Coordinates of C-alpha atoms in Angstrom, one line a residue:
M1365 CA 29.1 162.4 75.9
D1366 CA 29.4 165.9 74.5
I1367 CA 32.6 167.5 73.2
A1368 CA 33.2 169.5 76.4
Q1369 CA 33.3 166.2 78.3
R1370 CA 35.6 164.6 75.8
Q1371 CA 38.0 167.5 76.0
E1372 CA 38.1 167.4 79.8
L1373 CA 38.8 163.7 79.8
Y1374 CA 41.6 164.3 77.3
R1375 CA 43.1 167.0 79.5
Q1376 CA 43.0 164.8 82.6
A1377 CA 44.7 162.0 80.6
L1378 CA 47.5 164.3 79.5
K1379 CA 48.2 165.5 83.1
K1380 CA 49.2 161.9 83.8
D1381 CA 51.9 161.9 81.1
S1382 CA 55.2 160.8 82.4
G1383 CA 56.8 164.0 81.2
A1384 CA 54.5 166.3 83.0
T1385 CA 55.8 168.2 86.1
S1386 CA 54.3 170.5 88.7
K1387 CA 55.6 173.4 86.7
T1388 CA 54.2 172.3 83.3
S1389 CA 51.7 174.8 81.8
F1390 CA 48.8 173.2 79.9
R1391 CA 47.1 175.3 77.4
D1392 CA 44.0 174.6 75.2
A1393 CA 43.5 175.4 71.5
F1394 CA 40.2 173.5 71.1
G1395 CA 38.1 176.4 69.9
V1396 CA 36.7 176.5 66.4
S1397 CA 38.5 179.7 65.5
N1398 CA 41.9 178.6 66.9
S1399 CA 41.9 174.9 66.2
A1400 CA 44.4 173.1 64.0
K1401 CA 44.3 173.3 60.2
I1402 CA 46.5 171.8 57.5
I1403 CA 48.1 174.4 55.3
G1404 CA 50.7 174.4 52.6
R1405 CA 54.1 173.0 53.7
G1406 CA 53.0 172.7 57.3
L1407 CA 50.3 172.6 60.0
F1408 CA 48.6 175.5 61.8
C1409 CA 48.4 174.2 65.4
F1410 CA 47.1 176.9 67.6
N1411 CA 46.3 180.5 68.4
L1412 CA 47.0 181.1 72.1
N1413 CA 47.3 183.9 74.7
L1414 CA 50.9 183.6 75.9
E1415 CA 51.1 187.1 77.2
N1416 CA 51.4 186.0 80.9
L1417 CA 53.5 182.8 80.6
A1418 CA 54.9 182.5 84.1
A1419 CA 58.7 182.7 84.6
D1420 CA 58.9 179.4 86.5
V1421 CA 57.1 177.3 83.8
D1422 CA 59.6 174.6 82.8
Q1423 CA 57.4 173.0 80.0
L1424 CA 54.6 174.2 77.8
V1425 CA 52.0 171.6 76.5
V1426 CA 49.4 172.8 74.0
H1427 CA 46.3 170.8 73.4
C1428 CA 45.1 170.9 69.8
L1429 CA 42.2 169.5 67.9
L1430 CA 41.5 168.5 64.3
R1431 CA 38.3 167.0 63.0
F1432 CA 37.8 164.5 60.2
P1433 CA 34.6 163.3 58.7
P1434 CA 32.4 161.5 59.5
E1435 CA 33.1 161.6 63.3
D1436 CA 36.8 161.3 64.0
E1437 CA 38.4 163.8 66.3
I1438 CA 42.2 163.8 66.7
Y1439 CA 43.4 165.4 69.9
F1440 CA 47.1 166.1 69.9
S1441 CA 49.4 167.8 72.4
I1442 CA 52.6 169.6 71.5
F1443 CA 55.3 169.3 74.2
I1444 CA 58.0 172.0 74.5
K1445 CA 60.6 171.6 77.2
S1446 CA 64.2 171.7 76.3
D1447 CA 63.7 174.8 74.0
M1448 CA 61.7 176.9 76.6
P1449 CA 64.5 179.5 76.6
Q1450 CA 64.1 179.8 72.8
L1451 CA 60.3 180.1 73.2
R1452 CA 60.6 182.9 75.8
A1453 CA 63.2 184.7 73.6
R1454 CA 60.8 184.5 70.6
L1455 CA 57.9 185.9 72.6
A1456 CA 60.0 188.7 73.9
E1457 CA 61.4 189.4 70.4
M1458 CA 57.9 189.6 68.9
K1459 CA 56.6 191.9 71.6
A1460 CA 59.6 194.2 71.4
V1461 CA 59.2 194.7 67.7
G1462 CA 55.4 195.2 68.1
T1463 CA 56.0 197.7 70.9
S1464 CA 58.2 199.9 68.7
K1465 CA 55.6 200.3 65.9
P1466 CA 54.2 203.8 65.3
W1467 CA 50.9 204.5 67.0
K1468 CA 47.8 203.8 64.8
R1469 CA 44.9 206.1 64.2
K1470 CA 42.3 205.9 67.0
G1471 CA 39.5 203.5 66.0
S1472 CA 41.6 201.5 63.4
E1473 CA 41.9 197.8 63.9
D1474 CA 44.8 195.4 63.2
E1475 CA 44.3 192.0 61.5
D1476 CA 43.7 190.2 64.8
G1477 CA 40.9 192.4 65.9
E1478 CA 42.7 194.5 68.5
D1479 CA 41.8 198.1 68.3
S1480 CA 44.3 200.8 68.8
A1481 CA 43.0 201.8 72.2
Q1482 CA 43.6 198.2 73.5
A1483 CA 47.0 198.2 71.9
E1484 CA 47.9 201.6 73.5
A1485 CA 46.8 200.4 76.9
A1486 CA 49.0 197.4 76.5
Q1487 CA 52.1 199.4 75.5
P1488 CA 54.8 199.3 78.2
A1489 CA 56.6 202.4 79.2
E1490 CA 59.9 201.0 78.0
M1491 CA 61.1 197.8 76.4
D1492 CA 61.3 194.8 78.6
A1493 CA 64.8 193.9 79.5
V1494 CA 64.3 190.3 78.2
A1495 CA 63.0 191.7 74.9
T1496 CA 66.0 193.9 74.6
A1497 CA 68.3 191.0 75.2
A1498 CA 66.4 188.8 72.7
L1499 CA 66.8 191.4 70.0
S1500 CA 70.4 192.1 70.7
D1501 CA 71.3 188.3 70.7
G1502 CA 72.9 187.7 67.3
D1503 CA 71.4 191.0 65.9
H1504 CA 69.3 189.0 63.5
G1505 CA 70.5 190.8 60.5
Q1506 CA 71.1 194.2 62.1
G1507 CA 74.5 195.7 61.2
D1508 CA 77.1 197.1 63.5
D1509 CA 76.0 200.6 62.7
A1510 CA 72.5 200.1 64.2
A1511 CA 73.5 203.0 66.5
D1512 CA 74.9 206.1 64.8
G1513 CA 77.5 206.7 67.4
A1514 CA 78.0 207.4 71.1
G1515 CA 75.4 209.5 72.7
S1516 CA 72.9 209.0 69.9
A1517 CA 69.4 207.7 70.6
A1518 CA 69.0 203.9 70.2
A1519 CA 67.3 202.8 67.0
P1520 CA 63.9 201.2 67.4
P1521 CA 63.8 197.4 67.2
V1522 CA 63.6 196.1 63.7
S1523 CA 61.7 193.0 62.7
P1524 CA 64.2 190.2 62.5
D1525 CA 62.5 188.5 59.6
G1526 CA 60.4 191.1 57.9
L1527 CA 57.1 190.0 59.5
D1528 CA 54.7 192.3 61.2
Y1529 CA 54.3 191.9 65.0
A1530 CA 51.8 193.1 67.7
A1531 CA 52.7 194.7 71.0
T1532 CA 51.2 191.9 73.0
N1533 CA 51.4 188.1 72.9
N1534 CA 47.7 187.4 73.4
N1535 CA 47.3 186.0 69.9
V1536 CA 50.3 183.8 69.3
K1537 CA 50.0 181.5 66.3
G1538 CA 52.0 178.3 66.2
Y1539 CA 52.9 176.5 63.0
L1540 CA 54.6 173.1 62.7
A1541 CA 56.7 173.1 59.6
Q1542 CA 58.3 170.4 57.4
D1543 CA 61.5 170.6 59.3
G1544 CA 59.8 169.5 62.5
Q1545 CA 60.1 172.8 64.3
L1546 CA 57.5 175.2 65.6
Y1547 CA 57.3 178.7 64.2
L1548 CA 55.6 181.5 66.1
R1549 CA 54.1 184.9 65.2
N1550 CA 51.8 187.1 67.2
K1551 CA 50.1 189.0 64.3
S1552 CA 48.5 187.9 61.0
F1553 CA 48.6 184.3 59.7
F1554 CA 50.5 182.1 57.3
D1555 CA 48.3 180.8 54.5
E1556 CA 51.2 178.5 53.8
M1557 CA 54.7 178.1 55.3
P1558 CA 57.5 179.9 53.4
E1559 CA 59.7 177.7 51.3
D1560 CA 62.8 179.2 53.0
L1561 CA 62.2 178.7 56.7
S1562 CA 65.6 180.1 57.6
K1563 CA 64.2 183.6 57.2
I1564 CA 61.8 183.1 60.2
S1565 CA 63.3 184.0 63.5
R1566 CA 63.8 181.6 66.4
P1567 CA 62.0 178.3 65.6
V1568 CA 61.2 176.2 68.6
K1569 CA 62.0 172.5 69.0
V1570 CA 59.1 170.2 69.7
E1571 CA 59.9 167.5 72.3
K1572 CA 57.2 165.1 71.3
I1573 CA 53.5 165.0 70.3
V1574 CA 51.0 162.8 72.1
F1575 CA 47.7 162.1 70.4
G1576 CA 44.3 160.4 71.0
I1577 CA 41.5 159.6 68.5
Y1578 CA 37.8 159.8 69.3
P1579 CA 35.8 157.7 69.0
P1580 CA 38.2 155.0 70.3
A1581 CA 37.9 151.8 68.2
A1582 CA 38.3 148.3 69.7
A1583 CA 40.8 147.4 67.0
A1584 CA 42.5 150.8 66.9
R1585 CA 41.1 151.3 63.4
R1586 CA 40.7 154.8 62.1
S1587 CA 39.2 156.5 59.2
L1588 CA 41.7 156.8 56.3
L1589 CA 42.1 160.5 56.8
A1590 CA 42.7 160.2 60.5
R1591 CA 45.4 157.5 60.0
E1592 CA 47.0 159.6 57.3
F1593 CA 47.1 162.6 59.6
V1594 CA 48.9 160.7 62.3
G1595 CA 51.4 159.5 59.7
Y1596 CA 51.8 163.1 58.6
L1597 CA 52.6 164.3 62.1
G1598 CA 55.3 161.6 62.2
S1599 CA 56.7 162.8 59.0
L1600 CA 57.1 166.3 60.4
I1601 CA 58.8 165.6 63.7
G1602 CA 59.9 161.9 63.4
R1603 CA 57.7 158.9 64.1
E1604 CA 59.7 158.1 67.2
R1605 CA 58.4 161.3 68.8
I1606 CA 54.7 160.5 68.1
H1607 CA 52.9 158.6 70.9
E1608 CA 49.3 157.6 71.3
V1609 CA 47.5 157.9 74.6
R1610 CA 44.9 155.1 75.1
T1611 CA 41.8 154.7 77.3
V1612 CA 41.1 158.4 77.4
W1613 CA 37.4 157.8 76.9
P1614 CA 36.9 154.4 78.6
E1615 CA 33.1 154.4 78.7
T1616 CA 32.9 154.8 74.9
N1617 CA 34.6 151.4 74.5
A1618 CA 31.4 149.6 75.5
V1619 CA 30.6 146.8 73.1
S1620 CA 27.1 146.6 71.7
P1621 CA 25.0 143.5 72.8
E1622 CA 25.2 142.1 69.2
M1623 CA 29.0 142.3 69.2
A1624 CA 29.1 140.3 72.5
R1625 CA 27.1 137.3 71.2
M1626 CA 29.0 134.0 70.9
P1627 CA 28.0 131.9 67.8
T1628 CA 26.7 129.0 69.9
T1629 CA 24.1 131.3 71.5
L1630 CA 22.4 132.0 68.1
A1631 CA 20.0 129.7 66.3
L1632 CA 21.5 128.3 63.1
A1633 CA 18.4 129.4 61.1
D1634 CA 19.1 133.0 62.2
I1635 CA 22.7 132.8 61.1
E1636 CA 21.7 131.4 57.8
K1637 CA 19.1 134.1 57.2
S1638 CA 21.6 136.9 58.1
V1639 CA 24.3 135.4 55.8
S1640 CA 21.7 135.2 53.0
D1641 CA 20.5 138.8 53.6
L1642 CA 24.1 139.9 53.4
G1643 CA 24.4 138.3 49.9
G1644 CA 25.8 134.9 50.7
F1645 CA 24.9 131.8 48.6
Y1646 CA 25.8 128.5 50.1
P1647 CA 23.2 125.9 49.0
N1648 CA 25.2 122.8 49.7
G1649 CA 25.5 122.9 53.4
E1650 CA 28.8 124.8 53.6
L1651 CA 27.5 127.2 56.2
I1652 CA 26.3 124.5 58.5
R1653 CA 29.6 122.6 58.3
Y1654 CA 31.6 125.8 58.8
H1655 CA 29.5 126.7 61.9
A1656 CA 30.0 123.3 63.4
G1657 CA 33.7 123.3 62.6
L1658 CA 34.3 126.6 64.3
N1659 CA 32.2 125.9 67.5
F1660 CA 32.4 122.2 68.4
L1661 CA 35.3 122.9 70.8
A1662 CA 35.1 125.6 73.5
H1663 CA 38.8 126.3 73.6
K1664 CA 39.8 126.0 69.9
H1665 CA 38.2 127.5 66.8
F1666 CA 40.2 126.7 63.7
V1667 CA 38.8 125.9 60.2
I1668 CA 40.5 125.7 56.8
L1669 CA 38.3 126.3 53.8
S1670 CA 39.5 124.6 50.6
G1671 CA 38.2 124.7 47.1
L1672 CA 38.0 126.2 43.6
S1673 CA 39.0 129.8 43.2
G1674 CA 35.9 132.0 43.4
T1675 CA 33.6 129.6 45.3
G1676 CA 33.1 132.1 48.1
K1677 CA 35.6 130.8 50.7
T1678 CA 36.7 134.2 52.0
Q1679 CA 33.2 135.6 51.7
L1680 CA 31.8 132.8 53.8
A1681 CA 34.1 133.7 56.6
L1682 CA 33.4 137.4 56.3
L1683 CA 29.7 137.1 56.0
Y1684 CA 29.5 134.6 58.9
A1685 CA 31.5 137.0 61.2
R1686 CA 29.2 140.0 60.3
A1687 CA 26.1 137.9 60.8
I1688 CA 27.3 136.9 64.3
H1689 CA 28.1 140.5 65.1
G1690 CA 24.6 141.7 63.9
K1691 CA 25.8 143.7 60.9
E1692 CA 23.1 144.4 58.3
K1693 CA 25.4 145.5 55.5
R1694 CA 28.3 143.5 54.0
D1695 CA 30.6 146.5 53.9
A1696 CA 29.8 147.6 57.5
D1697 CA 32.8 148.3 59.6
D1698 CA 33.5 145.5 62.1
P1699 CA 36.2 146.2 64.7
F1700 CA 36.2 142.5 65.7
L1701 CA 36.9 141.2 62.2
F1702 CA 40.4 141.0 60.7
V1703 CA 41.7 139.9 57.3
C1704 CA 45.4 138.9 57.1
P1705 CA 46.5 138.2 53.5
V1706 CA 49.4 135.7 53.4
R1707 CA 52.4 136.6 51.3
P1708 CA 54.6 134.1 49.4
E1709 CA 57.8 135.4 51.0
W1710 CA 56.9 134.6 54.6
T1711 CA 59.5 132.3 56.1
D1712 CA 59.0 133.2 59.8
P1713 CA 56.2 134.2 62.2
T1714 CA 56.7 138.0 61.9
G1715 CA 54.1 138.3 59.3
L1716 CA 51.6 137.2 61.9
T1717 CA 53.0 138.0 65.3
G1718 CA 55.0 141.2 64.4
Y1719 CA 58.5 142.4 65.2
Y1720 CA 60.4 145.2 66.9
D1721 CA 61.4 148.0 64.6
V1722 CA 64.6 149.6 65.8
L1723 CA 64.1 152.6 63.6
T1724 CA 60.8 153.7 65.1
D1725 CA 61.5 152.1 68.5
R1726 CA 58.1 150.4 68.3
Y1727 CA 56.7 146.9 67.9
V1728 CA 55.0 146.5 64.5
V1729 CA 51.5 145.0 65.0
P1730 CA 50.2 143.1 61.9
P1731 CA 46.4 142.3 61.6
F1732 CA 46.7 138.8 63.2
L1733 CA 48.4 140.1 66.3
E1734 CA 46.0 142.9 66.5
A1735 CA 43.2 140.3 66.5
V1736 CA 44.8 138.5 69.3
L1737 CA 45.2 141.7 71.3
V1738 CA 41.6 142.7 70.7
A1739 CA 40.3 139.2 71.6
T1740 CA 42.4 139.4 74.8
A1741 CA 40.9 142.8 75.7
F1742 CA 37.3 141.8 74.9
R1743 CA 37.0 138.3 76.3
D1744 CA 33.2 138.2 76.1
S1745 CA 33.1 139.0 72.3
P1746 CA 33.9 136.7 69.4
V1747 CA 36.8 138.0 67.4
F1748 CA 37.3 136.6 63.9
V1749 CA 40.6 136.6 61.9
I1750 CA 41.0 135.3 58.3
L1751 CA 44.3 134.1 56.9
D1752 CA 43.6 134.5 53.2
E1753 CA 45.5 132.2 50.7
M1754 CA 47.2 130.5 53.6
N1755 CA 49.3 128.2 51.5
L1756 CA 50.9 130.8 49.3
A1757 CA 53.8 130.4 51.7
R1758 CA 55.0 127.3 53.5
V1759 CA 52.6 127.0 56.3
E1760 CA 55.0 125.4 58.7
Y1761 CA 57.5 128.3 58.3
Y1762 CA 55.3 131.1 59.6
F1763 CA 52.4 129.3 61.4
S1764 CA 54.1 126.9 63.7
D1765 CA 54.2 129.2 66.7
V1766 CA 50.5 129.9 66.4
L1767 CA 49.7 126.2 65.9
S1768 CA 51.6 125.3 69.0
A1769 CA 49.9 128.0 71.1
I1770 CA 46.5 127.0 69.9
E1771 CA 47.1 123.3 70.7
T1772 CA 49.0 123.5 74.0
G1773 CA 47.5 126.7 75.4
E1774 CA 51.0 128.1 76.0
A1775 CA 51.7 131.8 75.4
L1776 CA 52.6 133.0 71.9
P1777 CA 56.2 134.3 72.0
L1778 CA 56.5 137.9 70.7
H1779 CA 59.7 139.5 71.9
S1780 CA 62.4 139.0 74.5
N1781 CA 62.3 142.4 76.3
G1782 CA 61.6 142.3 80.0
V1783 CA 59.1 145.1 79.8
P1784 CA 56.2 145.6 77.3
L1785 CA 56.9 147.5 74.1
E1786 CA 54.8 150.3 72.5
G1787 CA 53.0 148.9 69.5
T1788 CA 52.3 150.7 66.2
T1789 CA 48.6 150.7 67.1
G1790 CA 49.2 152.3 70.4
S1791 CA 48.8 149.1 72.4
S1792 CA 51.3 147.8 74.9
I1793 CA 52.9 144.6 73.6
P1794 CA 54.0 142.0 76.2
A1795 CA 56.8 139.6 75.7
S1796 CA 54.3 136.7 75.2
L1797 CA 50.5 136.4 74.9
P1798 CA 48.2 133.4 75.0
V1799 CA 45.8 132.8 72.1
P1800 CA 42.4 133.6 73.8
P1801 CA 39.5 131.2 73.5
N1802 CA 37.3 133.8 71.9
L1803 CA 39.5 134.1 68.8
F1804 CA 38.0 132.3 65.7
I1805 CA 40.6 131.5 63.1
T1806 CA 39.7 130.8 59.5
C1807 CA 42.2 130.0 56.7
T1808 CA 41.5 129.7 53.0
I1809 CA 43.6 127.6 50.6
N1810 CA 43.7 126.9 46.9
I1811 CA 45.4 123.9 45.4
D1812 CA 47.3 124.7 42.2
E1813 CA 50.9 125.0 41.0
T1814 CA 51.3 128.4 42.7
T1815 CA 50.6 127.1 46.2
N1816 CA 52.3 124.9 48.7
P1817 CA 50.9 121.6 50.1
V1818 CA 49.5 121.8 53.6
S1819 CA 51.1 119.2 55.9
D1820 CA 49.2 116.6 57.9
K1821 CA 50.2 118.1 61.2
V1822 CA 48.4 121.3 60.1
L1823 CA 45.3 119.4 58.8
D1824 CA 45.2 117.3 61.9
R1825 CA 44.7 120.5 64.1
A1826 CA 42.0 122.0 61.9
V1827 CA 38.7 121.2 60.4
L1828 CA 39.0 121.1 56.6
I1829 CA 35.9 122.0 54.6
E1830 CA 36.0 121.6 50.8
M1831 CA 33.9 124.0 48.7
N1832 CA 34.1 122.5 45.2
D1833 CA 30.4 122.0 44.5
V1834 CA 28.9 125.0 42.6
D1835 CA 25.2 125.3 41.9
V1836 CA 25.4 127.2 38.6
D1837 CA 21.7 127.2 37.8
G1838 CA 20.7 128.3 41.4
Y1839 CA 23.3 131.1 41.5
I1840 CA 22.1 132.5 38.1
T1841 CA 18.6 132.5 39.5
K1842 CA 19.8 134.5 42.5
I1843 CA 21.6 137.0 40.2
E1844 CA 18.4 137.5 38.2
A1845 CA 16.3 138.0 41.3
E1846 CA 18.8 140.6 42.7
D1847 CA 19.0 142.6 39.4
P1848 CA 16.1 142.1 36.9
D1849 CA 18.1 144.1 34.3
L1850 CA 20.4 141.1 34.0
A1851 CA 17.6 138.7 33.1
P1852 CA 18.4 138.6 29.3
A1853 CA 22.1 138.0 30.0
C1854 CA 21.2 135.3 32.6
A1855 CA 18.8 133.6 30.1
H1856 CA 21.5 133.6 27.4
C1857 CA 24.4 132.4 29.6
R1858 CA 22.6 129.9 31.8
P1859 CA 22.5 126.8 29.4
H1860 CA 26.1 127.3 28.3
L1861 CA 27.5 127.7 31.8
V1862 CA 25.5 124.8 33.1
A1863 CA 26.7 122.6 30.3
M1864 CA 30.4 123.7 30.7
Q1865 CA 30.2 123.0 34.4
G1866 CA 29.0 119.5 33.7
V1867 CA 31.8 118.8 31.2
M1868 CA 34.5 120.2 33.4
K1869 CA 33.2 118.5 36.6
Q1870 CA 33.7 115.1 34.9
H1871 CA 37.4 115.9 34.7
R1872 CA 37.7 117.2 38.3
L1873 CA 37.7 120.8 37.1
G1874 CA 35.3 123.6 37.4
F1875 CA 34.7 127.3 38.1
G1876 CA 33.3 129.3 40.9
Y1877 CA 30.5 131.8 41.6
R1878 CA 32.7 134.8 41.0
L1879 CA 33.3 133.7 37.4
I1880 CA 29.5 133.2 36.9
R1881 CA 28.6 136.7 38.1
E1882 CA 31.4 138.3 36.0
V1883 CA 30.3 136.4 32.8
V1884 CA 26.7 137.5 33.2
T1885 CA 27.6 141.1 34.0
Y1886 CA 30.1 141.3 31.1
H1887 CA 27.5 139.9 28.7
H1888 CA 24.9 142.4 29.9
F1889 CA 27.3 145.3 29.4
A1890 CA 28.7 144.2 26.0
V1891 CA 25.2 143.6 24.6
D1892 CA 23.3 146.5 26.1
S1893 CA 26.0 149.2 26.1
L1894 CA 28.3 148.2 23.2
A1895 CA 25.6 146.7 20.9
Q1896 CA 27.5 143.5 20.3
G1897 CA 25.9 140.2 19.3
A1898 CA 24.9 138.0 22.2
N1899 CA 26.4 134.8 20.7
D1900 CA 29.6 136.6 19.8
V1901 CA 30.0 138.0 23.3
L1902 CA 29.4 134.5 24.8
D1903 CA 32.1 133.1 22.5
Q1904 CA 34.5 135.8 23.7
L1905 CA 33.7 135.0 27.3
M1906 CA 34.3 131.3 26.9
V1907 CA 37.8 132.1 25.6
Q1908 CA 38.6 134.9 28.1
K1909 CA 37.2 133.4 31.3
L1910 CA 37.0 129.6 31.0
L1911 CA 39.2 128.2 28.4
V1912 CA 42.1 130.5 29.3
K1913 CA 42.9 128.3 32.4
L1914 CA 43.1 125.0 30.5
R1915 CA 46.4 123.1 30.7
G1916 CA 47.3 119.4 30.8
S1917 CA 48.8 116.4 29.1
E1918 CA 47.6 113.3 27.3
A1919 CA 45.3 112.5 30.2
Q1920 CA 43.3 115.6 29.4
R1921 CA 42.8 114.8 25.7
S1922 CA 39.2 113.7 26.4
L1923 CA 38.6 117.0 28.1
L1924 CA 39.5 118.9 25.0
N1925 CA 37.4 116.6 22.9
D1926 CA 34.3 117.0 25.2
L1927 CA 34.8 120.8 25.3
G1928 CA 35.2 120.9 21.5
K1929 CA 31.8 119.2 21.0
Q1930 CA 30.1 121.5 23.5
L1931 CA 31.6 124.7 21.9
A1932 CA 31.5 123.6 18.2
A1933 CA 29.2 126.5 17.3
M1934 CA 31.5 129.1 18.8
P1935 CA 34.4 130.0 16.3
R1936 CA 36.8 131.6 18.7
S1937 CA 36.4 128.8 21.3
K1938 CA 36.7 126.1 18.6
A1939 CA 39.9 127.7 17.2
L1940 CA 41.5 127.8 20.6
L1941 CA 40.6 124.2 21.4
D1942 CA 41.9 123.1 18.0
Q1943 CA 45.2 124.8 18.7
L1944 CA 45.5 123.2 22.2
G1945 CA 44.8 119.8 20.5
A1946 CA 47.6 120.5 18.0
D1947 CA 50.0 121.4 20.8
L1948 CA 49.1 118.2 22.6
D1949 CA 49.9 116.2 19.5
E1950 CA 53.2 118.0 18.9
Y1951 CA 54.5 118.5 22.4
G1952 CA 52.6 116.0 24.6
A1953 CA 51.2 118.9 26.7
F1954 CA 49.1 122.0 26.3
Q1955 CA 48.5 125.3 28.1
A1956 CA 46.1 128.0 27.0
S1957 CA 47.8 131.0 28.6
R1958 CA 51.5 131.0 27.6

């Protein structure tokens, strides 16, 4: 689809707007030379020919376009209705002042490229009556002595704001300023809007702005610049007057064949290879168990991943989803993949299912609800949503509605309005919505003093997969294969990390793959770039990354003793362990980070 076709589809969609009438005038400002641009303290919106705006037009709608790399196009339309009299007065005012200018030398050109011959041809024989009325209305700074007395010739119209104007309105520039109003001039440009907007004559009120973004994304996700621009428009005229028009380009919403594959249609070996190619490392059967847990039921896909911090729980869910969707890079954009970080203060479902915001008159759509909406719209595609750190809040407080909807098949309650509400993503939000069978829910949990226990009724409805087994030696081999420059650091860290893992595992403790990679990378940087001793750096790392998490009571005395034997040759580590042992003797407990 080329740009001309996209523009035509947008025009047709806007003609169906509920505010459009048979007397609405639609104008385009899509051209490269007259398209929108962000300027200081405002937005240049258009450069239009409004010379022949019909007298019976009750509303003006101007279609504008702004492009953002790499491929986003924001189409937005400015609606002017209640202030049409002000718009007409402003056009007449500018034309009247431009008409009164002295004639220019033949062959000279003004700033908009109109030569004097064209301007002369456009000069009316006398000032239009509307223009005269516009200039006389409020005088705009002209004193009572504008005329020198009875019988004297009328003074030529004076610019009401000191700006230069042309004799025709065939190059009218529109600027949206920080006060939310539209400012017009028919000659020259503003490089930035003036600080004092009150000096510019007759600003025009904008009724609303309707926008659409190309290419449309299944999850209503945009590039950062595009999202920020939509927010910027809202900051200018008020978010309640910004509305998104959807399904403008319906054929571009087609889902690629890879995105429409259900996990059960793929061979497990292919999934494992894709996850490995994306950087995943799961040697203990975690991927197989995860695949089985997600897919053994046709109507429910709900898995909880539990284990040590840094063992790759979240990454397993992310890489699996991208492998199913045929993504070849781990940072590739995936419109059917959502991550919803759980916050400790959640005490109700609104963090997942959203809420109605009375200030913006819209329904706030969080990532989980967006995933439900997308899965509902694309029934043939698997949609993945990850609740990260699920038990930072009490699960029953915020997740009970979702649990019930998953188990019973009943609709998920969203709001009590009789009609759908407009969502912050542009979607229409019904009062309730069933959880679709193509939604795959994965939750991650850690078990420590900062988290809440997960109740039996939650565990009973999910498949719980523990990820506590860490293959230290195998993962260091993988790091070395990926980056040969890290080989010396891998060789130096490997025996110590393997030994530390063995000691800590005996006491039901341990560390994850994230810590292993960071230890090796830190060691490489400190030795190669900072010229520090390899043994000294390793001693630093034992204190900074492993021992710093130690805490316990008399039951952990044997742990301190075992670690002390293992790290006896490292002075910093030995000193810390000796101090923890002394704390245990004196207080009956110890904690490294306090």
